Tab-separated table of N, CA and C in Angstrom:
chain	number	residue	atom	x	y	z
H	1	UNK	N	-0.916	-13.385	14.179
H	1	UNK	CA	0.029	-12.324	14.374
H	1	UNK	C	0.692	-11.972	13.044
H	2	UNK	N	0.852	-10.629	13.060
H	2	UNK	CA	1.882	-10.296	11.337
H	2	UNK	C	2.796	-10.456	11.671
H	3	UNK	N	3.791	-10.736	10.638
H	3	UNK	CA	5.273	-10.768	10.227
H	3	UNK	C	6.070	-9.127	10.405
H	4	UNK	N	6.697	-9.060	11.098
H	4	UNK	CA	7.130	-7.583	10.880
H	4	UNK	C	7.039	-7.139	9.429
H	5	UNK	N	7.044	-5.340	9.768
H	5	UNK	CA	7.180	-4.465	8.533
H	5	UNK	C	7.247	-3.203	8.947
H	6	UNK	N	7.662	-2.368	8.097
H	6	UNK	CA	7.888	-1.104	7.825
H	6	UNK	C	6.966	-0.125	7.350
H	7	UNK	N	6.567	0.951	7.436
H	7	UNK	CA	5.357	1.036	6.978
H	7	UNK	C	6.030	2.764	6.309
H	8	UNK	N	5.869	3.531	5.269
H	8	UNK	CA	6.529	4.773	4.914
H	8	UNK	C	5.148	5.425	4.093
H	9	UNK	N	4.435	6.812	4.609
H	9	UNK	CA	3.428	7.622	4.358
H	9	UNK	C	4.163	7.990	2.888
H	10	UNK	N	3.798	8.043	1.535
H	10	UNK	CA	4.177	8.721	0.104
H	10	UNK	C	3.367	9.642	0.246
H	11	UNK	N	4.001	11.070	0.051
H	11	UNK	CA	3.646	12.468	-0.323
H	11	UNK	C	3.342	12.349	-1.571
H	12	UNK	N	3.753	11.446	-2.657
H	12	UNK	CA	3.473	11.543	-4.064
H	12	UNK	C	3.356	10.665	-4.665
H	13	UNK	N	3.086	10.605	-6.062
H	13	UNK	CA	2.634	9.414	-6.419
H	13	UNK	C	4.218	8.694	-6.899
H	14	UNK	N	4.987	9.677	-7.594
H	14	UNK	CA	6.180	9.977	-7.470
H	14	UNK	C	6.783	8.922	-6.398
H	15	UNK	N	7.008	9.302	-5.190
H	15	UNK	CA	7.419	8.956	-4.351
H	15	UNK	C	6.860	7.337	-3.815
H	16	UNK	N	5.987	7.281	-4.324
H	16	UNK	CA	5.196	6.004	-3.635
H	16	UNK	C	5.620	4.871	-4.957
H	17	UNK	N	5.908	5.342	-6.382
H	17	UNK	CA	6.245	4.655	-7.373
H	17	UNK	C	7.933	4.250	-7.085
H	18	UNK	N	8.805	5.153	-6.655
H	18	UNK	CA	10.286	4.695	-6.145
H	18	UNK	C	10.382	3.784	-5.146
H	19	UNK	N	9.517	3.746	-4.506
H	19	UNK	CA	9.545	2.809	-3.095
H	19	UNK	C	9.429	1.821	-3.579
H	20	UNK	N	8.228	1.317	-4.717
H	20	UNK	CA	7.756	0.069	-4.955
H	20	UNK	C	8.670	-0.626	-5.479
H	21	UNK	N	9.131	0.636	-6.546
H	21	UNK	CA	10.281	-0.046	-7.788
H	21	UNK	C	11.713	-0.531	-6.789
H	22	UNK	N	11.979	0.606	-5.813
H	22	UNK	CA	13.072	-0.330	-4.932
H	22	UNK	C	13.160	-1.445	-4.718
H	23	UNK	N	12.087	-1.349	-3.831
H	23	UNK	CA	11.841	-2.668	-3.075
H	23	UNK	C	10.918	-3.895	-3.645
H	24	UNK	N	10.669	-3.627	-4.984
H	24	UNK	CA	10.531	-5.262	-5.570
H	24	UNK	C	9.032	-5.512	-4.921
H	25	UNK	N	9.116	-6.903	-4.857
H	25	UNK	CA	8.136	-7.652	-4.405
H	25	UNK	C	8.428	-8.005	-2.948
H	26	UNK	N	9.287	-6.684	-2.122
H	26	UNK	CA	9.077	-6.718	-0.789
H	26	UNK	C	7.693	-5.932	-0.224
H	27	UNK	N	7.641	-5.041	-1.253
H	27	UNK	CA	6.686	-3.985	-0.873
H	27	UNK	C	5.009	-4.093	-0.919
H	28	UNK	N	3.892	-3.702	-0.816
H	28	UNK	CA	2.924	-3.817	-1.426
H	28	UNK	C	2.457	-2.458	-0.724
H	29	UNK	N	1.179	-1.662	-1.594
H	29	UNK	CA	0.524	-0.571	-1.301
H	29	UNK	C	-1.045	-0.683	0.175
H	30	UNK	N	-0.535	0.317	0.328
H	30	UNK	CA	-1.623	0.296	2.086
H	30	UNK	C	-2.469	1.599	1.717
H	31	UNK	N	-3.498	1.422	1.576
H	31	UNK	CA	-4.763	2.654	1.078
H	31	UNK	C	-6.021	1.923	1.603
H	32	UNK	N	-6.107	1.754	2.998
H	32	UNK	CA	-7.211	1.383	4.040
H	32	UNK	C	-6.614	0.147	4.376
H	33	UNK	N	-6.295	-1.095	4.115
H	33	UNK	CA	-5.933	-2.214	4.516
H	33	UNK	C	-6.549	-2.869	4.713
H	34	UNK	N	-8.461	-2.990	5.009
H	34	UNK	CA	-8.111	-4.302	5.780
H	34	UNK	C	-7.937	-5.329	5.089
H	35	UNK	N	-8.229	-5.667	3.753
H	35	UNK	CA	-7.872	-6.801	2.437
H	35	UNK	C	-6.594	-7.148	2.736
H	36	UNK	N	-5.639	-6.215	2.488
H	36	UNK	CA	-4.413	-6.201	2.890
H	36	UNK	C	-4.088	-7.033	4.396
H	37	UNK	N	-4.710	-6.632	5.329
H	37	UNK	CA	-4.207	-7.031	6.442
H	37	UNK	C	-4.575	-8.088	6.948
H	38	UNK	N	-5.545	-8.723	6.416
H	38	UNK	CA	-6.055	-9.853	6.291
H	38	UNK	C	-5.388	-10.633	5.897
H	39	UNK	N	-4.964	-10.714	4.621
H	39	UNK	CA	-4.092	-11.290	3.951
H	39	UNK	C	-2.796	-11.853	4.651
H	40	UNK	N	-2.287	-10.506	5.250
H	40	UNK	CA	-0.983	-10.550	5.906
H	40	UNK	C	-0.930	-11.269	7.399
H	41	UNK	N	-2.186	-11.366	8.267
H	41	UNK	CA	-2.388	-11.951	9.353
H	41	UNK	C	-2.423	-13.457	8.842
H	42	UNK	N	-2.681	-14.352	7.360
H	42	UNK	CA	-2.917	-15.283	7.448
H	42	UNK	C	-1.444	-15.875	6.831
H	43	UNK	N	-0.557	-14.869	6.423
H	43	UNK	CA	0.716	-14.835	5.956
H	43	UNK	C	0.866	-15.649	4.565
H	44	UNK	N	-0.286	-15.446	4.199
H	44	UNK	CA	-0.368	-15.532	2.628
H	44	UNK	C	0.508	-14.381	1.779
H	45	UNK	N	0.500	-12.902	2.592
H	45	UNK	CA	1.482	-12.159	2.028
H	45	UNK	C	2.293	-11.172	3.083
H	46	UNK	N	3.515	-11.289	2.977
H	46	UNK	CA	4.821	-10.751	3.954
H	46	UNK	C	5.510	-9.917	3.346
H	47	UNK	N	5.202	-8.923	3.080
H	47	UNK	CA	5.942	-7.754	2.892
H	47	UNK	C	6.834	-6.488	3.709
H	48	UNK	N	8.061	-6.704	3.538
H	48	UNK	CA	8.830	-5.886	4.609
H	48	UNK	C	8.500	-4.698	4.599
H	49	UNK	N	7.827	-3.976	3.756
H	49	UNK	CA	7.197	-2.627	3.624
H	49	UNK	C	6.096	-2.359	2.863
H	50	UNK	N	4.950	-1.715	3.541
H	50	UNK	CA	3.895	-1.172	3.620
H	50	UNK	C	4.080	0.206	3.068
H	51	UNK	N	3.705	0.550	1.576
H	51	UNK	CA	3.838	2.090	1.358
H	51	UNK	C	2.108	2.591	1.295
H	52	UNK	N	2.390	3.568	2.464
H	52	UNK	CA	0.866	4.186	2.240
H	52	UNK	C	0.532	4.970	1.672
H	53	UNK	N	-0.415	4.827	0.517
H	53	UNK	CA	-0.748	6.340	-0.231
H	53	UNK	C	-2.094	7.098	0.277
H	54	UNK	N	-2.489	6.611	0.981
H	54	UNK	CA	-3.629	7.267	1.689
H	54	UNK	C	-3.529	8.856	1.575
H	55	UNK	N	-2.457	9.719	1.897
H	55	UNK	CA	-2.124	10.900	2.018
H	55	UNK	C	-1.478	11.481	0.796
H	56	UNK	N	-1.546	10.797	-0.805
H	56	UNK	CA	-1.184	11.686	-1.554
H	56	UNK	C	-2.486	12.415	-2.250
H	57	UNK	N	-1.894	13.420	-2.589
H	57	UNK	CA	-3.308	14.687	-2.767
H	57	UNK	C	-3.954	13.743	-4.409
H	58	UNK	N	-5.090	13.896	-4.391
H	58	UNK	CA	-5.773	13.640	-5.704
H	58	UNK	C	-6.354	12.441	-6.170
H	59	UNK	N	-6.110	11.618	-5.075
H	59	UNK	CA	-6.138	9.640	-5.285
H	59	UNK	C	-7.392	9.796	-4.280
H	60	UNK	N	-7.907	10.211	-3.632
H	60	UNK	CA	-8.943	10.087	-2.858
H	60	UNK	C	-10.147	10.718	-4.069
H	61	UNK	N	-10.330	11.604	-5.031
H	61	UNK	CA	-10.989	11.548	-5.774
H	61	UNK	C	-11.188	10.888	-7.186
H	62	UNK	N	-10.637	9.898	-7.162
H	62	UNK	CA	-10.762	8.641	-8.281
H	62	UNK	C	-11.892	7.800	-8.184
H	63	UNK	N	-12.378	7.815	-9.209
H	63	UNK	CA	-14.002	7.303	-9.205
H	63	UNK	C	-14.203	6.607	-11.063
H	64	UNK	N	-14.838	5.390	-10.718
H	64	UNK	CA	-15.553	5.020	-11.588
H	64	UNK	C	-15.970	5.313	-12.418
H	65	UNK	N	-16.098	6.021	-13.793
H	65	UNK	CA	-16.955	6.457	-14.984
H	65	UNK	C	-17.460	5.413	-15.830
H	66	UNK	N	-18.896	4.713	-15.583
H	66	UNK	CA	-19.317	3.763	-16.121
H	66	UNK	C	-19.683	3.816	-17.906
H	67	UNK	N	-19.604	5.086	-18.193
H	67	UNK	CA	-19.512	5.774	-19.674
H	67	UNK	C	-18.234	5.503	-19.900
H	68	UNK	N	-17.505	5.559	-19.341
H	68	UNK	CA	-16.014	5.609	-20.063
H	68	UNK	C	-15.660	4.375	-21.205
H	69	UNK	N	-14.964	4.063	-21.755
H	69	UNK	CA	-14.550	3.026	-22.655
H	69	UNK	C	-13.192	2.725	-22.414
């Protein structure tokens, strides 16, 4: 079973960076979960809030460039 939490959708990256910085090392980022939730079912990690960035515009096209340096 998880530990309670809070869970808050970030419109921005903006917005998802204030949450974290608030809340410290209460928080951790939710962008599919199940690593995450795994984790949290074995209560290796308890975080009172879940910020999801799933829904900020432009992070869903971030990709790998194996050329890059």
């Amino acid at each position: 079973m998880l530990a309670p939490f809070d869970i808050h959708r970030a419109r921005s990256v903006a917005e998802a960076s204030t949450l974290l910085a608030d809340h410290g090392g209460e928080a951790a980022v939710y962008a599919g979960g199940t690593e995450l939730l795994a984790v949290m079912k074995d209560r290796l990690l308890e975080p009172a809030l879940l910020v999801d960035i799933k829904a900020i515009p432009g992070l869903g096209e971030i990709a790998l460039d194996p050329g890059a340096h």
